[in-house]
mmCIF file with all atom_site columns, C-alpha atoms in Angstrom:
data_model
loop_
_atom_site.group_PDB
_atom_site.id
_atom_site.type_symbol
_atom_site.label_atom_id
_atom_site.label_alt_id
_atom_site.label_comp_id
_atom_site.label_asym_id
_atom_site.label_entity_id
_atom_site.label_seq_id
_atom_site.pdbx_PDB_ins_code
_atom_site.Cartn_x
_atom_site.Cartn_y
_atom_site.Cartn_z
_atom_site.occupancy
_atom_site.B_iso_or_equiv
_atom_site.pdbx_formal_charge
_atom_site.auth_seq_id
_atom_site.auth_comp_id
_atom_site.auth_asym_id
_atom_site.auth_atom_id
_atom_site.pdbx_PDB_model_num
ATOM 1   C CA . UNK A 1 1   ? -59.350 -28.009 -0.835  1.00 54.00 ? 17  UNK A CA 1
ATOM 2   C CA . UNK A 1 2   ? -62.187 -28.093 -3.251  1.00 71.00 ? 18  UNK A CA 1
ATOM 3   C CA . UNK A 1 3   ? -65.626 -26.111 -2.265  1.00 88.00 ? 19  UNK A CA 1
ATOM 4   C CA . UNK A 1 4   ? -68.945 -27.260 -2.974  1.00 93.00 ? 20  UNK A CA 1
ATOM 5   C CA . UNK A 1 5   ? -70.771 -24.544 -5.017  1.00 92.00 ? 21  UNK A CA 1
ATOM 6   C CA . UNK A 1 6   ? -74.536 -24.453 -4.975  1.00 93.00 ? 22  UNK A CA 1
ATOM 7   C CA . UNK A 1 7   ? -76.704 -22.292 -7.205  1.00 90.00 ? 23  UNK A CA 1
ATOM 8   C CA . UNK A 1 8   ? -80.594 -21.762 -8.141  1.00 94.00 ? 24  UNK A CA 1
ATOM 9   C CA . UNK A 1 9   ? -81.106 -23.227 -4.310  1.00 93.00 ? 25  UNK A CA 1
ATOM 10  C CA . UNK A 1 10  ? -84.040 -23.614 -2.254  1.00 93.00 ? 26  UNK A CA 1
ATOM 11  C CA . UNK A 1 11  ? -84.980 -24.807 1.292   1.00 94.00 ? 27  UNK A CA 1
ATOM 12  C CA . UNK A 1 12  ? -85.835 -28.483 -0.818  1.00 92.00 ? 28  UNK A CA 1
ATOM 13  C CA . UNK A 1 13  ? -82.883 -28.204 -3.286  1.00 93.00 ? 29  UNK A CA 1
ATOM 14  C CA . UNK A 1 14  ? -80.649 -27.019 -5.607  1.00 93.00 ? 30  UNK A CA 1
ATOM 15  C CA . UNK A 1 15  ? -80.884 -26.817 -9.502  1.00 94.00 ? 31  UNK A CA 1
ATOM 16  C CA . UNK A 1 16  ? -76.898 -27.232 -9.572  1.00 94.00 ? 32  UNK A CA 1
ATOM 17  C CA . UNK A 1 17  ? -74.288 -28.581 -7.518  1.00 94.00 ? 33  UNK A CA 1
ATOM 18  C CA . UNK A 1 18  ? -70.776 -27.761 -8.625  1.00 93.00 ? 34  UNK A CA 1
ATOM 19  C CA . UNK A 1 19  ? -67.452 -29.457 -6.891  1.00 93.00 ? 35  UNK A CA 1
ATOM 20  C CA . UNK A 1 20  ? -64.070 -29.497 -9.040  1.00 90.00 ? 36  UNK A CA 1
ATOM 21  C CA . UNK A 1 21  ? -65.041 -29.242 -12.743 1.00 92.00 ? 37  UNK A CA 1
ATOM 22  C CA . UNK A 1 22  ? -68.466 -31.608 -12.381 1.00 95.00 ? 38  UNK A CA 1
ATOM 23  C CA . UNK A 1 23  ? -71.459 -29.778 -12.232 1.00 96.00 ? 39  UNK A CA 1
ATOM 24  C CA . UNK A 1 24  ? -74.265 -32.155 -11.431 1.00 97.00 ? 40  UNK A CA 1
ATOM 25  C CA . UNK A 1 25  ? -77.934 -30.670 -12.357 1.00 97.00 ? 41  UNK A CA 1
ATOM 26  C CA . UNK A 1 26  ? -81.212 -31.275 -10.621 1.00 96.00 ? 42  UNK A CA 1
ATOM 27  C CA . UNK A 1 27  ? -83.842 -33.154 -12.671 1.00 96.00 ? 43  UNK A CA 1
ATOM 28  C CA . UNK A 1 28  ? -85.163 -30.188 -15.428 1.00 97.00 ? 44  UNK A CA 1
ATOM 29  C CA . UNK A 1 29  ? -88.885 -30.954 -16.174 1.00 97.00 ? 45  UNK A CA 1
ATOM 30  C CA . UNK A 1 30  ? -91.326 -29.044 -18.629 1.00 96.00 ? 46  UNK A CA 1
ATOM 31  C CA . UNK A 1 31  ? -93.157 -25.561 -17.755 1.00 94.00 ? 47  UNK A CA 1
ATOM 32  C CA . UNK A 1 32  ? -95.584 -26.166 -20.169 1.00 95.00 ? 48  UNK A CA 1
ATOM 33  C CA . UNK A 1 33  ? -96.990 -29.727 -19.549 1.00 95.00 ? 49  UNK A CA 1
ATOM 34  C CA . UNK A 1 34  ? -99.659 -28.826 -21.875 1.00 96.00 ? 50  UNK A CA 1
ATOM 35  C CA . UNK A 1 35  ? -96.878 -29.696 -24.623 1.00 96.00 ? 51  UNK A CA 1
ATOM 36  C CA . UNK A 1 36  ? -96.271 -33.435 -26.221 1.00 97.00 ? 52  UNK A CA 1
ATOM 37  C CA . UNK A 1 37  ? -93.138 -34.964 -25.542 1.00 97.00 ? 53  UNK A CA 1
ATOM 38  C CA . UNK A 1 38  ? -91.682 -33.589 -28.164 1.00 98.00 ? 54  UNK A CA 1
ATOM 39  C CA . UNK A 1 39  ? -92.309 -30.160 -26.889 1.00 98.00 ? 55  UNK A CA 1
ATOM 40  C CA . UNK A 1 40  ? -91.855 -30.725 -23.527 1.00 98.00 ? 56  UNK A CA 1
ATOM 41  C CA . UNK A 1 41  ? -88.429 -32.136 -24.118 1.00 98.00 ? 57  UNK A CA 1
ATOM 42  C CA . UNK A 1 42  ? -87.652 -29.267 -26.104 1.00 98.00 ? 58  UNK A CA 1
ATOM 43  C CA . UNK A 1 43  ? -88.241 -27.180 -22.875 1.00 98.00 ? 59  UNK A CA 1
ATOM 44  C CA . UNK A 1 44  ? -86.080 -29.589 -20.704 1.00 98.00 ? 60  UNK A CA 1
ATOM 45  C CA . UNK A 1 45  ? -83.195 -29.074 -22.960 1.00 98.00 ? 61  UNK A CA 1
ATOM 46  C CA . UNK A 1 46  ? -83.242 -25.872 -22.988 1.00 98.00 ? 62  UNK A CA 1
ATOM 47  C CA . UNK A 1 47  ? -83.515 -25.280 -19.466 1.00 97.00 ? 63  UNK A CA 1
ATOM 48  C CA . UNK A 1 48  ? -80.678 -28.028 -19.436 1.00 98.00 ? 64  UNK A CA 1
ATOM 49  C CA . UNK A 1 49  ? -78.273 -25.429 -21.895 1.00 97.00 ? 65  UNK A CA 1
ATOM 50  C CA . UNK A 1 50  ? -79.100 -22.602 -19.991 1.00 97.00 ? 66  UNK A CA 1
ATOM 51  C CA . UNK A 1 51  ? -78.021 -23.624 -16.623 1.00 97.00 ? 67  UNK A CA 1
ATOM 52  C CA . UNK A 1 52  ? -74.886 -25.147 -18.409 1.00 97.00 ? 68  UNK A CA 1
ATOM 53  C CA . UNK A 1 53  ? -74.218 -22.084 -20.000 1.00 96.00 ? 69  UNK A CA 1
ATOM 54  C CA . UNK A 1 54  ? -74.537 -19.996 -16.681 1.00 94.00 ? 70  UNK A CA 1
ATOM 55  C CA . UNK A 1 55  ? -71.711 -22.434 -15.077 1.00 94.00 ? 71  UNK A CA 1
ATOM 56  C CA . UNK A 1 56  ? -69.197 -22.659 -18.474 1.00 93.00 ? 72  UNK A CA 1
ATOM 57  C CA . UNK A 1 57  ? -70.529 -25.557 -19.902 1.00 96.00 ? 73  UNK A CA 1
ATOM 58  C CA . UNK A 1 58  ? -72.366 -26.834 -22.813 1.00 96.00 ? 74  UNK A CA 1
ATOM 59  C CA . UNK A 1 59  ? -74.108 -29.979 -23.914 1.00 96.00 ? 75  UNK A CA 1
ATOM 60  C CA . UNK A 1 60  ? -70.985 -31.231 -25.657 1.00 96.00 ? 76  UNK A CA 1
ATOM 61  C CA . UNK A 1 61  ? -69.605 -31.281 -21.817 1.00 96.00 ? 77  UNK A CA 1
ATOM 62  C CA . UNK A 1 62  ? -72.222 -33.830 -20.830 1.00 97.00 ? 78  UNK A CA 1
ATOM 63  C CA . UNK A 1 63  ? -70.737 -36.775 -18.820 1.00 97.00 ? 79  UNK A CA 1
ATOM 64  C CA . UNK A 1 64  ? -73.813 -38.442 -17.720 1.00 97.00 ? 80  UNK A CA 1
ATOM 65  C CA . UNK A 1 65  ? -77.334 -38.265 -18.226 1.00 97.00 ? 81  UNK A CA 1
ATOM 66  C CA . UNK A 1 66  ? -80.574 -39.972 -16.981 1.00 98.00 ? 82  UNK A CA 1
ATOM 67  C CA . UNK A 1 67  ? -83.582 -39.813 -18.595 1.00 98.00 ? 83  UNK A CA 1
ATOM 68  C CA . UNK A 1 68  ? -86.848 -40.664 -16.860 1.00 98.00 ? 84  UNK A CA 1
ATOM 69  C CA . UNK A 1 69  ? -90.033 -41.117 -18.967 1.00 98.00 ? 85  UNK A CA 1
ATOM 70  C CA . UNK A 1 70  ? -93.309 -41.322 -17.520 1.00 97.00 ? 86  UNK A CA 1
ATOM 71  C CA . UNK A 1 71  ? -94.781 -43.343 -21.039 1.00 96.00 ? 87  UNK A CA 1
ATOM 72  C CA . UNK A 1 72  ? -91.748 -45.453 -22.630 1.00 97.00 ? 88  UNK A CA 1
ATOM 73  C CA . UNK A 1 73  ? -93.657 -45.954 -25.548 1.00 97.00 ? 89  UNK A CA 1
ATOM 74  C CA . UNK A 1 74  ? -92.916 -42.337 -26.389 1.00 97.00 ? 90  UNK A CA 1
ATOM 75  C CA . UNK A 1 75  ? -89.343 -43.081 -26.315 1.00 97.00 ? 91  UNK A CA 1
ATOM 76  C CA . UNK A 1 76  ? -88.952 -42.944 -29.900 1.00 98.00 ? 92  UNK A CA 1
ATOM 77  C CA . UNK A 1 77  ? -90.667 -39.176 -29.618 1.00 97.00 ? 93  UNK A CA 1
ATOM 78  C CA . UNK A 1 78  ? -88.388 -38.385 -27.444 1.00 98.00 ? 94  UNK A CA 1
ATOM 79  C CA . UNK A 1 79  ? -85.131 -39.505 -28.772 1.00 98.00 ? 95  UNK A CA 1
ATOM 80  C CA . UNK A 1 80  ? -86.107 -37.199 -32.199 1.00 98.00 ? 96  UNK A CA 1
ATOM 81  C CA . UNK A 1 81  ? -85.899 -34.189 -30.289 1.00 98.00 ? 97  UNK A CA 1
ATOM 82  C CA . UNK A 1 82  ? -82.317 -35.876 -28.008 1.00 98.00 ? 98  UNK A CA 1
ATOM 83  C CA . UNK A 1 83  ? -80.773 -36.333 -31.449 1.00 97.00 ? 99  UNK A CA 1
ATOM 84  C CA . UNK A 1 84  ? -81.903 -32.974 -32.979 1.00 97.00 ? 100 UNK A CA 1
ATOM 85  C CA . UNK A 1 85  ? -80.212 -31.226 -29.847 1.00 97.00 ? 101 UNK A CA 1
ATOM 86  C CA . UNK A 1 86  ? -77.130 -33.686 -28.914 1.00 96.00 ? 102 UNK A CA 1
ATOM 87  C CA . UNK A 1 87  ? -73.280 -32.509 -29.887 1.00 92.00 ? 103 UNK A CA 1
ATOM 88  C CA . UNK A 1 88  ? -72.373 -34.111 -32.833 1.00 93.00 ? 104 UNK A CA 1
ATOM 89  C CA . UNK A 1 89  ? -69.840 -36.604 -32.041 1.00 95.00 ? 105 UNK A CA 1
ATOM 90  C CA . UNK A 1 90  ? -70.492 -35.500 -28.388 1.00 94.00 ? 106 UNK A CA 1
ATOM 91  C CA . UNK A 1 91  ? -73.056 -37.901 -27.155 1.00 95.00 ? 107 UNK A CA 1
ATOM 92  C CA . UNK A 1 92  ? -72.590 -38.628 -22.973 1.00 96.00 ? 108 UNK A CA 1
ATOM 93  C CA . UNK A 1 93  ? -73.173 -42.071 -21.569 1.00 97.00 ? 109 UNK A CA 1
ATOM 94  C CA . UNK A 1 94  ? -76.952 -42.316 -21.003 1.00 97.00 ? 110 UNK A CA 1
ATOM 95  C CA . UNK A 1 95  ? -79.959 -44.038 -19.607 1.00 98.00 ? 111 UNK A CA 1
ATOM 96  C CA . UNK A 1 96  ? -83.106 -43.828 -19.898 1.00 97.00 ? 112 UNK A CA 1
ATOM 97  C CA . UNK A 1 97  ? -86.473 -45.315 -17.915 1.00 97.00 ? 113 UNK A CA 1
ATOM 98  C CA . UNK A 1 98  ? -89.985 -45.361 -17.488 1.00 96.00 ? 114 UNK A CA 1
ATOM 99  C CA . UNK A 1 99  ? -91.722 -44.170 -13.941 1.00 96.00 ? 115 UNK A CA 1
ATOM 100 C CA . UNK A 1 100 ? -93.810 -42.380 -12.517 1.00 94.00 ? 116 UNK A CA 1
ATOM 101 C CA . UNK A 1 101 ? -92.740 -38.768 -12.378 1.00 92.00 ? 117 UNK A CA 1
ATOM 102 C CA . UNK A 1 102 ? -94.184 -36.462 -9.229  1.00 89.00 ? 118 UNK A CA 1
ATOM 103 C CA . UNK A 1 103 ? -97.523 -35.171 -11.400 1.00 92.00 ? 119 UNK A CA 1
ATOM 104 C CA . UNK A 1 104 ? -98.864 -36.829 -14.397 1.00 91.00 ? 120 UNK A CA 1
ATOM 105 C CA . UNK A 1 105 ? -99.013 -34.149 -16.483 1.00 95.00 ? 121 UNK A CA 1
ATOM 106 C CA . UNK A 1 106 ? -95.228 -33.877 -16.344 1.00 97.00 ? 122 UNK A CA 1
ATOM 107 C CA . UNK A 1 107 ? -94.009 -36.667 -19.614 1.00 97.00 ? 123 UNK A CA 1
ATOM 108 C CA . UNK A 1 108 ? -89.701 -36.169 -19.033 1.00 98.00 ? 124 UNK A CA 1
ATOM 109 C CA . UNK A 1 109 ? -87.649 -35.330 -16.238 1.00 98.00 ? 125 UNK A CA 1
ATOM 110 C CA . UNK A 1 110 ? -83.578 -35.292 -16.974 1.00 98.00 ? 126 UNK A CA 1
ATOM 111 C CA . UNK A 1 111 ? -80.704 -34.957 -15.284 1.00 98.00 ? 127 UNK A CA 1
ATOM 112 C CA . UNK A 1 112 ? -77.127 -34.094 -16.102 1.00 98.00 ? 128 UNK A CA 1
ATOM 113 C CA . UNK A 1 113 ? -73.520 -34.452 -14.642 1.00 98.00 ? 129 UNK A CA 1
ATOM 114 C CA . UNK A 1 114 ? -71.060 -32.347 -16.723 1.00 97.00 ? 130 UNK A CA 1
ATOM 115 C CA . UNK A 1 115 ? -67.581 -30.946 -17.029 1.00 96.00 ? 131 UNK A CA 1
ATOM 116 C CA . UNK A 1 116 ? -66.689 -27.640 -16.793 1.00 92.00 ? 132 UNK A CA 1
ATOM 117 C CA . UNK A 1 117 ? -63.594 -25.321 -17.046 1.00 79.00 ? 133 UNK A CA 1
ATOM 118 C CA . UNK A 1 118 ? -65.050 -22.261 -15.733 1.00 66.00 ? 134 UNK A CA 1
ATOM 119 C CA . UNK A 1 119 ? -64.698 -20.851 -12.457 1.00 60.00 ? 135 UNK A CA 1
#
């Protein structure tokens, strides 16, 4: 029988959900909102390797990932950074949208399904 796994949990949620060799990753925002969205999508990829990294992943696991803007016309901005950062010959299936995200000052939220071997 497979077991859920939960880590980084809260009463509201948890960062990631692991079951089998998925891990599935809560939307990563920005610390610093003060940042562009070049900068703050620096910080939400980073925060995306590092819980990857704590399960056995990396980026070049990535299955899935959404990607929710709050101003598509800084899509282009952001898509410097994604292909700075993606795996070379690694990129997951992706989409990306505008909305409104939960405080203005926030410009990215992402989230990530990926493989893992590690247990």
């Amino acid at each position: 029988m497979t077991v859920i796994e939960r880590s980084h949990v809260s009463k509201r949620m948890s960062q990631v959900v692991r079951y089998g060799s998925v891990l599935n990753l809560a939307g990563q925002v920005a610390t610093d909102v003060q940042q562009d969205m070049a900068g703050q999508t620096r910080q939400v990829l980073a925060s995306v390797d590092k819980l990857l990294a704590e399960h056995g992943s990396d980026r070049s696991q990535i299955l899935f990932c959404q990607i929710f803007l709050s101003d598509m016309s800084q899509f282009q901005a952001m898509n410097a950074v994604w292909d700075e950062w993606v795996a070379p010959g690694q990129a997951p299936s992706r989409a990306t949208v505008g909305v409104n995200l939960a405080s203005p000052e926030k410009l990215i939220e992402i989230v990530v399904s990926a493989a893992t071997t590690a247990l």
